[in-house]
Short mmCIF file of C-alpha atoms and ligand atoms in Angstrom, two decimals:
data_model
loop_
_atom_site.label_atom_id
_atom_site.label_comp_id
_atom_site.label_asym_id
_atom_site.label_seq_id
_atom_site.Cartn_x
_atom_site.Cartn_y
_atom_site.Cartn_z
CA MET A 1 0.00 0.00 0.00
CA ARG A 2 2.82 2.33 0.94
CA SER A 3 4.71 1.49 -2.26
CA LEU A 4 1.54 2.27 -4.27
CA ALA A 5 1.24 5.66 -2.55
CA ARG A 6 4.93 6.28 -3.27
CA LEU A 7 4.41 5.35 -6.93
CA TRP A 8 1.42 7.73 -7.11
CA ARG A 9 3.47 10.56 -5.57
CA ARG A 10 6.59 10.04 -7.64
CA SER A 11 5.41 8.90 -11.06
CA ILE A 12 3.55 11.32 -13.34
CA GLN A 13 3.05 8.42 -15.74
CA ALA A 14 1.24 6.36 -13.08
CA ARG A 15 -1.00 9.35 -12.30
CA VAL A 16 -1.77 10.06 -15.98
CA VAL A 17 -2.57 6.41 -16.76
CA THR A 18 -4.67 5.90 -13.60
CA SER A 19 -6.70 9.08 -14.02
CA THR A 20 -7.24 8.35 -17.73
CA ILE A 21 -8.51 4.85 -16.88
CA VAL A 22 -10.77 6.15 -14.10
CA LEU A 23 -12.22 8.96 -16.25
CA SER A 24 -12.70 6.81 -19.34
CA THR A 25 -14.39 4.10 -17.20
CA LEU A 26 -16.73 6.77 -15.91
CA VAL A 27 -17.52 8.14 -19.39
CA ILE A 28 -17.94 4.67 -20.91
CA THR A 29 -20.17 3.53 -18.03
CA LEU A 30 -22.40 6.60 -18.37
CA THR A 31 -22.63 6.28 -22.16
CA GLY A 32 -23.26 2.53 -21.93
CA TRP A 33 -25.95 3.03 -19.33
CA ALA A 34 -27.75 5.68 -21.48
CA LEU A 35 -27.44 3.47 -24.58
CA LEU A 36 -28.76 0.44 -22.76
CA ARG A 37 -31.68 2.44 -21.41
CA ASP A 38 -32.58 3.64 -24.94
CA VAL A 39 -32.32 0.15 -26.40
CA ALA A 40 -34.39 -1.32 -23.55
CA SER A 41 -37.18 1.23 -23.88
CA GLY A 42 -37.12 0.95 -27.71
CA LEU A 43 -37.44 -2.83 -27.54
CA ALA A 44 -40.19 -2.65 -24.92
CA ASP A 45 -42.11 0.05 -26.84
CA SER A 46 -42.09 -1.82 -30.13
CA ARG A 47 -43.09 -5.06 -28.41
CA ARG A 48 -45.85 -3.28 -26.53
CA SER A 49 -47.39 -1.71 -29.63
CA ALA A 50 -47.25 -5.09 -31.42
CA ALA A 51 -48.76 -6.72 -28.34
CA VAL A 52 -51.58 -4.18 -28.08
CA SER A 53 -52.58 -4.61 -31.72
CA GLU A 54 -52.30 -8.41 -31.43
CA ALA A 55 -54.45 -8.29 -28.32
CA ARG A 56 -57.00 -6.05 -30.02
CA SER A 57 -57.59 -8.55 -32.79
CA GLY A 58 -57.92 -11.21 -30.07
CA PHE A 59 -60.52 -9.08 -28.28
CA ASP A 60 -62.37 -8.61 -31.58
CA TYR A 61 -62.35 -12.36 -32.15
CA ALA A 62 -63.61 -13.03 -28.64
CA GLN A 63 -66.33 -10.42 -29.07
CA SER A 64 -67.43 -11.97 -32.34
CA GLN A 65 -67.54 -15.37 -30.63
CA LEU A 66 -69.70 -13.98 -27.83
CA ASP A 67 -71.90 -12.11 -30.32
CA ALA A 68 -72.60 -15.40 -32.07
CA ALA A 69 -73.46 -17.28 -28.85
CA VAL A 70 -77.18 -17.53 -28.16
CA GLU A 71 -77.16 -20.22 -25.45
CA THR A 72 -78.31 -19.05 -22.03
CA ASP A 73 -77.76 -22.32 -20.19
CA ALA A 74 -74.85 -21.73 -17.77
CA ALA A 75 -73.11 -25.07 -18.37
CA THR A 76 -73.20 -24.74 -22.15
CA GLN A 77 -72.05 -21.15 -21.84
CA SER A 78 -69.12 -22.11 -19.66
CA GLN A 79 -68.07 -24.78 -22.12
CA ALA A 80 -68.26 -22.29 -24.98
CA LEU A 81 -66.05 -19.87 -23.04
CA THR A 82 -63.41 -22.54 -22.36
CA GLN A 83 -63.44 -23.44 -26.03
CA MET A 84 -63.02 -19.78 -26.89
CA VAL A 85 -59.95 -19.47 -24.66
CA ASP A 86 -58.54 -22.64 -26.20
CA SER A 87 -59.10 -21.45 -29.73
CA LEU A 88 -57.64 -18.00 -28.93
CA THR A 89 -54.45 -19.51 -27.56
CA ARG A 90 -54.20 -22.24 -30.18
CA SER A 91 -54.84 -20.13 -33.22
CA ARG A 92 -51.55 -18.10 -33.05
CA GLY A 93 -48.51 -19.91 -34.47
CA ALA A 94 -46.53 -22.84 -33.14
CA LYS A 95 -44.81 -21.23 -30.16
CA ARG A 96 -47.15 -19.26 -28.03
CA THR A 97 -45.65 -16.01 -26.73
CA TYR A 98 -48.54 -15.06 -24.54
CA GLU A 99 -50.98 -16.42 -22.01
CA LEU A 100 -54.68 -15.62 -21.65
CA VAL A 101 -56.83 -14.96 -18.63
CA LEU A 102 -60.62 -14.67 -18.95
CA GLU A 103 -62.55 -13.46 -15.94
CA GLY A 104 -66.33 -13.57 -15.95
CA PRO A 105 -69.13 -13.25 -16.00
CA LEU A 106 -68.08 -10.37 -13.72
CA LEU A 107 -71.40 -9.92 -11.95
CA THR A 108 -72.54 -13.21 -10.46
CA ASP A 109 -75.13 -13.71 -7.72
CA ASP A 110 -72.73 -15.39 -5.27
CA GLY A 111 -69.94 -12.82 -5.86
CA GLN A 112 -67.63 -15.55 -7.24
CA VAL A 113 -66.02 -14.64 -10.56
CA PRO A 114 -65.04 -17.70 -12.63
CA ILE A 115 -61.51 -17.45 -14.09
CA ARG A 116 -60.20 -19.35 -17.07
CA SER A 117 -56.58 -19.15 -18.14
CA SER A 118 -54.38 -20.76 -20.78
CA ALA A 119 -51.85 -21.87 -18.14
CA ALA A 120 -51.37 -21.97 -14.36
CA ILE A 121 -50.44 -18.34 -13.87
CA GLU A 122 -49.29 -16.83 -10.56
CA PRO A 123 -52.03 -14.46 -9.35
CA GLY A 124 -49.47 -11.62 -8.96
CA SER A 125 -48.72 -11.67 -12.72
CA LEU A 126 -51.89 -9.69 -13.33
CA PRO A 127 -51.35 -6.15 -12.01
CA ASP A 128 -54.19 -5.28 -9.59
CA ASP A 129 -54.71 -1.72 -10.82
CA LEU A 130 -54.95 -2.86 -14.46
CA ALA A 131 -57.38 -5.66 -13.53
CA ASP A 132 -59.52 -3.17 -11.57
CA THR A 133 -59.56 -0.66 -14.45
CA VAL A 134 -60.49 -3.30 -17.01
CA ARG A 135 -63.21 -4.75 -14.78
CA SER A 136 -64.79 -1.37 -14.12
CA SER A 137 -64.55 0.44 -17.46
CA ALA A 138 -64.70 -0.31 -21.16
CA GLY A 139 -61.64 0.14 -23.38
CA THR A 140 -58.23 -1.46 -23.88
CA TYR A 141 -55.56 -0.97 -21.18
CA TRP A 142 -51.97 -2.19 -20.77
CA ARG A 143 -49.26 -2.45 -18.08
CA TYR A 144 -45.76 -3.90 -17.79
CA SER A 145 -45.54 -6.74 -15.30
CA ASP A 146 -43.73 -9.98 -14.53
CA LEU A 147 -45.18 -13.17 -15.87
CA ALA A 148 -44.66 -16.16 -13.57
CA LEU A 149 -46.14 -19.62 -13.99
CA LEU A 150 -47.07 -21.57 -10.90
CA GLY A 151 -44.22 -23.79 -9.83
CA ALA A 152 -41.66 -22.05 -12.09
CA ALA A 153 -38.59 -20.66 -10.33
CA THR A 154 -38.19 -17.60 -12.55
CA SER A 155 -40.43 -14.99 -14.04
CA ASP A 156 -40.21 -13.13 -17.36
CA PRO A 157 -40.91 -9.47 -17.93
CA SER A 158 -44.20 -9.10 -19.70
CA VAL A 159 -46.75 -6.64 -21.06
CA VAL A 160 -50.35 -7.26 -20.02
CA VAL A 161 -53.20 -5.97 -22.23
CA GLY A 162 -56.77 -6.19 -21.00
CA SER A 163 -60.25 -5.31 -22.22
CA GLN A 164 -63.89 -6.03 -21.49
CA VAL A 165 -65.95 -8.24 -23.78
CA ARG A 166 -69.71 -8.46 -23.54
CA ALA A 167 -72.03 -11.34 -24.36
CA PRO A 168 -75.14 -9.68 -25.84
CA GLY A 169 -77.24 -12.86 -25.47
CA SER A 170 -76.88 -13.19 -21.71
CA GLY A 171 -75.86 -9.59 -21.05
CA ASP A 172 -72.74 -10.80 -19.11
CA THR A 173 -69.49 -8.86 -19.04
CA TYR A 174 -66.06 -10.55 -19.15
CA ALA A 175 -62.54 -9.22 -18.63
CA LEU A 176 -60.05 -10.71 -21.08
CA PHE A 177 -56.31 -10.31 -20.45
CA TYR A 178 -53.40 -11.07 -22.74
CA LEU A 179 -50.03 -11.55 -20.96
CA PHE A 180 -47.29 -11.22 -23.57
CA SER A 181 -43.84 -12.44 -22.48
CA LEU A 182 -40.91 -10.09 -23.19
CA GLU A 183 -38.44 -12.98 -22.93
CA ASP A 184 -37.03 -12.46 -26.46
CA GLN A 185 -36.57 -8.74 -25.86
CA GLN A 186 -34.87 -9.54 -22.54
CA ALA A 187 -32.51 -11.95 -24.32
CA THR A 188 -31.67 -9.27 -26.94
CA LEU A 189 -31.10 -6.76 -24.16
CA ASP A 190 -28.79 -9.19 -22.33
CA LEU A 191 -26.83 -9.67 -25.54
CA VAL A 192 -26.46 -5.92 -26.02
CA ARG A 193 -25.45 -5.52 -22.35
CA ARG A 194 -22.77 -8.21 -22.64
CA ALA A 195 -21.44 -6.66 -25.87
CA LEU A 196 -21.34 -3.21 -24.25
CA LEU A 197 -19.56 -4.57 -21.17
CA LEU A 198 -16.92 -6.40 -23.21
CA GLY A 199 -16.52 -3.48 -25.62
CA GLY A 200 -16.28 -1.01 -22.73
CA PHE A 201 -13.67 -3.10 -20.96
CA ALA A 202 -11.59 -3.40 -24.13
CA MET A 203 -11.98 0.34 -24.71
CA VAL A 204 -10.76 1.21 -21.18
CA LEU A 205 -7.76 -1.07 -21.65
CA MET A 206 -6.96 0.54 -24.99
CA VAL A 207 -7.34 4.08 -23.66
CA GLY A 208 -5.08 3.15 -20.70
CA GLY A 209 -2.51 1.74 -23.13
CA VAL A 210 -2.66 4.87 -25.27
CA ALA A 211 -2.23 7.09 -22.19
CA TRP A 212 0.77 5.00 -21.12
CA LEU A 213 2.36 5.28 -24.59
CA VAL A 214 1.73 9.02 -24.93
CA SER A 215 2.92 9.86 -21.42
CA ARG A 216 6.01 7.73 -22.02
CA GLN A 217 6.80 9.67 -25.17
CA VAL A 218 6.64 12.93 -23.24
CA LEU A 219 8.20 11.73 -20.01
CA ASP A 220 11.16 9.75 -21.33
CA PRO A 221 13.06 12.91 -22.36
CA VAL A 222 12.09 14.56 -19.06
CA ARG A 223 13.50 11.59 -17.14
CA LEU A 224 16.64 11.76 -19.25
CA ALA A 225 16.92 15.49 -18.47
CA ARG A 226 16.55 14.72 -14.75
CA ARG A 227 19.31 12.08 -14.87
CA ILE A 228 21.60 14.42 -16.77
CA ALA A 229 20.86 17.30 -14.38
CA GLU A 230 21.73 15.00 -11.45
CA ARG A 231 25.04 14.04 -13.05
CA TYR A 232 25.65 17.69 -13.83
CA ALA A 233 24.99 18.62 -10.20
CA SER A 234 27.47 15.99 -9.04
CA GLY A 235 30.19 17.72 -11.04
CA ASN A 236 30.09 15.97 -14.41
CA LEU A 237 29.85 19.17 -16.47
CA GLU A 238 30.31 17.44 -19.85
CA GLN A 239 26.83 15.86 -19.78
CA ARG A 240 24.48 16.96 -22.59
CA MET A 241 21.03 15.88 -23.80
CA HIS A 242 20.61 14.18 -27.14
CA VAL A 243 18.65 16.47 -29.51
CA ARG A 244 16.45 14.69 -32.07
CA GLY A 245 13.96 16.40 -34.41
CA GLU A 246 12.48 19.87 -34.00
CA ASP A 247 9.55 19.31 -31.64
CA ASP A 248 9.04 20.81 -28.17
CA ILE A 249 11.14 18.11 -26.53
CA ALA A 250 13.98 18.81 -28.96
CA ARG A 251 13.71 22.51 -28.16
CA LEU A 252 13.72 21.73 -24.43
CA SER A 253 16.86 19.62 -24.94
CA THR A 254 18.51 22.44 -26.89
CA SER A 255 17.69 24.99 -24.17
CA PHE A 256 18.90 22.55 -21.49
CA ASN A 257 22.18 22.05 -23.36
CA GLN A 258 22.61 25.80 -23.81
CA MET A 259 22.03 26.32 -20.09
CA ALA A 260 24.51 23.54 -19.25
CA ALA A 261 27.13 24.99 -21.62
CA SER A 262 26.71 28.49 -20.22
CA LEU A 263 26.93 27.19 -16.62
CA GLN A 264 29.97 25.14 -17.50
CA SER A 265 31.77 28.12 -18.99
CA GLN A 266 30.82 30.32 -16.00
CA ILE A 267 32.06 27.68 -13.56
CA ARG A 268 35.31 27.28 -15.53
CA ARG A 269 35.77 31.04 -15.61
CA LEU A 270 35.20 31.33 -11.85
CA GLU A 271 37.51 28.38 -11.19
CA ASN A 272 40.23 30.02 -13.27
CA LEU A 273 39.67 33.32 -11.53
CA SER A 274 39.88 31.75 -8.10
CA ARG A 275 43.00 29.82 -9.11
CA LEU A 276 44.55 33.05 -10.38
CA GLN A 277 43.69 34.83 -7.14
CA GLN A 278 45.16 32.03 -5.07
CA ARG A 279 48.31 32.09 -7.20
CA PHE A 280 48.47 35.83 -6.85
CA VAL A 281 48.22 35.73 -3.04
CA SER A 282 50.75 32.92 -2.86
CA ASP A 283 53.19 34.66 -5.26
CA VAL A 284 52.88 38.00 -3.51
CA SER A 285 53.46 36.38 -0.12
CA HIS A 286 56.51 34.53 -1.40
CA GLU A 287 57.89 37.63 -3.11
CA LEU A 288 57.44 39.70 0.04
CA ARG A 289 59.28 37.20 2.23
CA THR A 290 62.83 38.09 1.12
CA PRO A 291 62.53 41.89 1.39
CA LEU A 292 60.66 41.44 4.67
CA THR A 293 63.50 39.35 6.12
CA THR A 294 65.99 42.08 5.14
CA VAL A 295 63.79 44.85 6.57
CA GLN A 296 63.28 42.81 9.71
CA MET A 297 67.03 42.33 10.18
CA ALA A 298 67.54 46.06 9.78
CA SER A 299 64.77 46.73 12.28
CA GLU A 300 66.37 44.29 14.77
CA VAL A 301 69.59 46.32 14.54
CA LEU A 302 67.69 49.55 15.13
CA TYR A 303 65.68 47.98 17.97
CA ALA A 304 68.83 46.63 19.66
CA SER A 305 70.45 50.08 19.63
CA ARG A 306 67.31 51.98 20.61
CA GLU A 307 68.80 53.05 23.96
CA ARG A 308 71.39 55.07 22.12
CA LEU A 309 68.82 56.80 19.95
CA ASP A 310 66.88 59.89 20.86
CA PRO A 311 63.43 59.08 22.38
CA GLN A 312 61.48 59.78 19.19
CA ALA A 313 63.71 57.54 17.03
CA ALA A 314 63.65 54.85 19.79
CA ARG A 315 59.82 54.84 19.81
CA SER A 316 59.87 54.56 16.00
CA ALA A 317 62.24 51.57 16.22
CA GLU A 318 59.87 49.88 18.70
CA LEU A 319 56.79 50.54 16.54
CA LEU A 320 58.67 49.31 13.47
CA LYS A 321 59.49 46.04 15.21
CA VAL A 322 55.88 45.49 16.39
CA GLU A 323 54.41 46.19 12.97
CA LEU A 324 57.04 44.06 11.22
CA ASP A 325 56.26 41.15 13.57
CA ARG A 326 52.60 41.55 12.72
CA PHE A 327 53.45 41.76 9.04
CA GLU A 328 55.46 38.56 9.33
CA SER A 329 52.66 36.68 11.03
CA LEU A 330 50.20 37.95 8.41
CA LEU A 331 52.47 36.73 5.63
CA SER A 332 52.91 33.31 7.19
CA ASP A 333 49.10 33.05 7.71
CA LEU A 334 48.53 33.98 4.06
CA LEU A 335 51.05 31.39 2.90
CA ASP A 336 49.33 28.77 5.07
CA LEU A 337 45.93 29.64 3.63
CA SER A 338 47.22 29.55 0.05
CA ARG A 339 48.62 26.08 0.74
CA PHE A 340 45.14 25.00 1.96
CA ASP A 341 43.54 26.55 -1.13
CA ALA A 342 45.96 24.82 -3.45
CA GLY A 343 45.29 21.51 -1.69
CA ALA A 344 49.02 21.34 -0.82
CA ALA A 345 48.60 21.16 2.97
CA ARG A 346 49.78 17.78 4.31
CA LEU A 347 49.26 16.07 7.65
CA GLU A 348 52.03 14.47 9.67
CA LEU A 349 50.03 12.13 11.85
CA ASP A 350 50.98 11.03 15.35
CA THR A 351 49.02 9.44 18.12
CA ILE A 352 48.22 12.24 20.51
CA ASP A 353 46.24 12.61 23.71
CA LEU A 354 43.91 15.63 23.74
CA ALA A 355 43.68 15.38 27.55
CA GLN A 356 47.41 15.87 27.84
CA ILE A 357 47.22 18.83 25.43
CA ALA A 358 44.50 20.33 27.63
CA ARG A 359 46.69 19.96 30.77
CA GLN A 360 49.62 21.61 28.99
CA ALA A 361 47.38 24.42 27.75
CA ALA A 362 46.30 25.13 31.33
CA ASP A 363 49.94 25.70 32.27
CA ASP A 364 50.70 27.83 29.23
CA PRO A 365 52.72 30.94 30.12
CA LEU A 366 50.32 33.00 27.96
CA VAL A 367 47.51 32.14 30.38
CA ALA A 368 49.70 32.60 33.43
CA ARG A 369 50.71 36.10 32.20
CA SER A 370 47.14 37.17 31.64
CA GLY A 371 46.05 36.25 35.19
CA VAL A 372 43.09 34.21 33.91
CA THR A 373 42.02 31.12 35.90
CA VAL A 374 41.73 27.91 33.87
CA ARG A 375 39.32 25.15 34.85
CA LEU A 376 39.96 21.69 33.39
CA VAL A 377 37.04 19.36 32.76
CA GLY A 378 37.44 15.74 31.63
CA ALA A 379 41.20 16.06 31.18
CA ASP A 380 41.99 13.23 33.60
CA ARG A 381 41.16 10.48 31.13
CA PRO A 382 43.11 9.98 27.91
CA ALA A 383 41.40 11.02 24.67
CA ILE A 384 43.54 9.47 21.97
CA VAL A 385 43.35 10.66 18.35
CA GLU A 386 45.58 10.48 15.31
CA ALA A 387 46.53 14.04 14.45
CA ASP A 388 49.23 16.42 13.34
CA ILE A 389 50.57 17.73 16.66
CA ARG A 390 51.86 20.98 15.09
CA ARG A 391 48.45 21.84 13.68
CA ILE A 392 46.51 20.81 16.80
CA ASP A 393 48.88 22.90 18.86
CA ARG A 394 48.27 25.87 16.56
CA ILE A 395 44.48 25.51 16.92
CA VAL A 396 44.70 25.20 20.73
CA ARG A 397 47.00 28.22 21.07
CA ASN A 398 44.75 30.28 18.82
CA LEU A 399 41.62 29.38 20.81
CA LEU A 400 43.36 30.10 24.10
CA ALA A 401 44.85 33.37 22.86
CA ASN A 402 41.44 34.47 21.55
CA ALA A 403 39.73 33.65 24.85
CA VAL A 404 42.37 35.60 26.75
CA LYS A 405 42.51 38.52 24.27
CA TYR A 406 38.91 39.03 23.19
CA SER A 407 36.53 37.58 25.76
CA GLY A 408 37.46 39.74 28.77
CA SER A 409 36.57 36.74 30.95
CA ASP A 410 38.68 35.94 34.01
CA VAL A 411 37.81 32.22 33.94
CA ILE A 412 38.36 29.88 31.00
CA GLU A 413 37.15 26.31 30.94
CA ILE A 414 38.95 23.69 28.86
CA GLU A 415 36.87 20.57 28.42
CA VAL A 416 37.86 17.27 26.84
CA ALA A 417 35.11 14.83 25.90
CA GLN A 418 34.80 11.79 23.71
CA ASN A 419 32.54 9.07 22.39
CA THR A 420 33.27 5.94 20.38
CA ASP A 421 33.86 7.81 17.11
CA SER A 422 35.49 11.08 18.05
CA ALA A 423 37.12 13.19 20.72
CA SER A 424 36.63 16.87 21.31
CA PHE A 425 38.55 19.75 22.83
CA ALA A 426 36.52 22.81 23.84
CA VAL A 427 37.56 26.23 25.08
CA ARG A 428 34.78 28.02 26.94
CA ASP A 429 34.92 31.57 28.22
CA PHE A 430 32.41 33.67 30.13
CA GLY A 431 33.16 37.06 28.56
CA VAL A 432 31.68 39.29 25.85
CA GLY A 433 30.39 36.34 23.83
CA LEU A 434 29.21 36.28 20.22
CA SER A 435 25.88 37.31 18.69
CA GLY A 436 23.95 34.99 16.36
CA ASP A 437 25.46 36.57 13.25
CA GLU A 438 28.97 36.55 14.72
CA ASN A 439 28.73 32.80 15.50
CA LEU A 440 28.66 32.24 11.75
CA ARG A 441 31.16 34.92 10.75
CA VAL A 442 34.05 34.26 13.16
CA PHE A 443 35.56 31.77 10.72
CA ASP A 444 35.51 34.19 7.75
CA ARG A 445 38.88 35.35 6.54
CA PHE A 446 39.92 38.81 7.80
CA TRP A 447 36.76 39.08 9.88
CA ARG A 448 37.08 40.77 13.28
CA ALA A 449 34.11 41.58 15.51
CA ASP A 450 35.53 44.94 16.45
CA PRO A 451 38.59 45.93 14.35
CA ALA A 452 39.34 48.71 16.85
CA ARG A 453 39.80 46.10 19.61
CA ALA A 454 41.47 43.51 17.39
CA GLN A 455 44.74 43.91 19.31
CA GLY A 456 47.01 43.27 16.35
CA GLY A 457 45.09 40.22 15.14
CA THR A 458 44.84 39.62 11.40
CA GLY A 459 41.42 37.99 11.44
CA LEU A 460 42.89 34.84 9.87
CA GLY A 461 43.51 32.75 13.02
CA LEU A 462 40.13 30.99 13.20
CA ALA A 463 39.95 30.59 9.40
CA ILE A 464 43.26 28.70 9.50
CA SER A 465 42.17 26.70 12.56
CA ARG A 466 39.02 25.57 10.80
CA GLU A 467 41.05 24.50 7.73
CA ASP A 468 43.40 22.60 10.07
CA ALA A 469 40.45 20.83 11.70
CA ALA A 470 38.91 19.98 8.30
CA LEU A 471 42.26 18.55 7.16
CA HIS A 472 41.93 16.02 10.00
CA GLY A 473 38.38 15.16 8.87
CA GLY A 474 37.15 17.03 11.95
CA THR A 475 35.25 20.24 12.68
CA LEU A 476 35.69 23.49 14.54
CA GLN A 477 32.42 25.00 15.71
CA ALA A 478 31.56 28.11 17.67
CA TRP A 479 28.60 29.25 19.67
CA GLY A 480 28.11 32.18 21.95
CA ARG A 481 25.64 34.56 23.53
CA PRO A 482 26.35 38.29 23.86
CA GLY A 483 27.54 38.98 27.41
CA ARG A 484 27.47 35.29 28.40
CA GLY A 485 30.64 34.04 26.76
CA SER A 486 31.39 31.70 23.93
CA GLU A 487 32.70 28.24 23.25
CA PHE A 488 34.86 26.88 20.46
CA ILE A 489 34.72 23.11 20.02
CA LEU A 490 37.31 21.17 18.06
CA THR A 491 36.20 17.64 17.17
CA ILE A 492 38.63 15.10 15.74
CA PRO A 493 37.54 11.62 14.60
CA LYS A 494 39.17 8.69 16.34
CA PRO A 495 41.24 6.23 14.30
CA GLU A 496 39.32 3.21 12.92
CA GLY A 497 39.16 0.28 15.32
CA SER A 498 39.93 2.37 18.41
CA SER A 499 36.27 2.18 19.45
CA LYS A 500 36.93 -1.32 20.76
CA ASN A 501 38.14 0.43 23.92
CA PRO A 502 34.95 1.66 25.59
CA PRO A 503 34.88 5.44 26.08
CA LEU A 504 35.45 6.69 29.61
CA VAL A 505 33.77 10.07 29.16
CA SER A 506 31.09 10.73 26.64
CA VAL A 507 29.20 13.96 26.27
CA PHE A 508 27.88 13.10 22.78
CA ALA A 509 26.36 9.72 23.56
P1 ADP B 1 42.78 36.98 14.95
O1 ADP B 1 43.74 36.16 14.18
O2 ADP B 1 42.75 38.40 14.55
O3 ADP B 1 42.81 36.75 16.41
P2 ADP B 1 40.55 35.21 14.73
O4 ADP B 1 40.16 34.64 13.44
O5 ADP B 1 41.27 34.32 15.72
O6 ADP B 1 41.37 36.53 14.43
O7 ADP B 1 39.27 35.82 15.42
C1 ADP B 1 38.41 36.63 14.64
C2 ADP B 1 37.57 37.51 15.51
O8 ADP B 1 36.70 36.70 16.28
C3 ADP B 1 38.31 38.30 16.56
O9 ADP B 1 38.74 39.52 16.00
C4 ADP B 1 37.30 38.50 17.65
O10 ADP B 1 36.54 39.65 17.36
C5 ADP B 1 36.40 37.31 17.51
N1 ADP B 1 36.66 36.32 18.59
C6 ADP B 1 37.47 35.25 18.51
N2 ADP B 1 37.45 34.54 19.66
C7 ADP B 1 36.61 35.22 20.51
C8 ADP B 1 36.19 35.01 21.87
N3 ADP B 1 36.61 33.96 22.60
N4 ADP B 1 35.32 35.91 22.39
C9 ADP B 1 34.86 36.95 21.65
N5 ADP B 1 35.23 37.19 20.38
C10 ADP B 1 36.11 36.35 19.81
#
């Protein structure tokens, strides 16, 4: 049932074919029903008019028989009537298609009306209202009814025609009824119904087949376009649709191919541009290295002899050194980033314990100098990962330095946690925090929340840290609330197979 619902949701072809079949069944059923009704009433009408005229001649014959009768003796009269019924039923062809009922004389002294009939007919076969009308008034009347013989299991539809006949000799009145069977008409109607049913069924099947074929013709190219678009989205930019003919589908394919070609050229152009930019940054950084080293050496000389310089020149020498140090760190950050961009950054993996790194970080002279208290959480159990110690150290120092420099918090919490798949190292402070927008932007290159308070930072530290984490297959995430501090969480996956040792601490589980 669920797979049917899924098919209905996902396949236009299934929907088109199903709705076509349902609608055509509806139309064919309605048309068939109207047709059958027309045929049935046509058959019944023609049979009825034939029956009425046949009955009329019978009534005339009966009347002429009664006109000729002069006997008044009841027994002889009764015999004559029976003979009349016999001759009326016998005189018409080999197979009789009707039965006769003769009631009368209608007014007898004892209230009993003698009834003669050509066969043992169920009393219900003669409609009461018709019988009453015929008994009470002159004229010919008819009704549709069901003709059932006593003892027979089934009944046939019939038309009953009745009229009064009068015996002038005795002055008695009789009611004579013809009950014509509509069995032949019913058989014809059954035949037509069967033919309509079979024809309708075949028609629905054919219409369903046609809908399937037509929808396939339209949908096949659409499905092809979808497959090609999927491959295109997964990076295979060479994919194109096959264009055949000049119809709408061919035009769609042409437009699709044009769009793909234009996207491909745009992507290539942007890729080239980005490669050029990366090359430019890398080249400029490299080119600046040599003159910077020379300038830095000269500045060292000036800085070393600053006591012999006049105060203004000494201050300039100090400023020069600070700015050159900053320049140097900016250059080395840029070179690092260009190595990441060029995919040239390599890992030198060692087995390291994040808990031990956390303990060392707590004793870092940087923290001691700043007078900030460090709280260690979860650092008493080993959290072993395979990582490049130089890069992990760089991330940890950057996070610590940021917490000390930017947060304004006097307590920092370093928390180590792990589960079976990964271990994490988090630095939490309780200072200025980060707003919702800043949570997302801290990792952008050159982004600083408040450049005026950036304290010499380049805005590249967290961008490099995130690249370092990604190089390990890990993540670096940040969250914070303004005025309530922030937390930076480094997560590194554990080496395969290490999960056999059950985790001691697990905040993720
Ligand atoms: P930088 O290399 O200049 O230190 P980062 O990329 O390390 O730059 O940090 C970018 C910016 O993120 C900082 O300028 C600072 O505004 C903000 N930031 C980083 N860490 C914190 C923190 N713990 N609390 C508040 N702001 C922070």
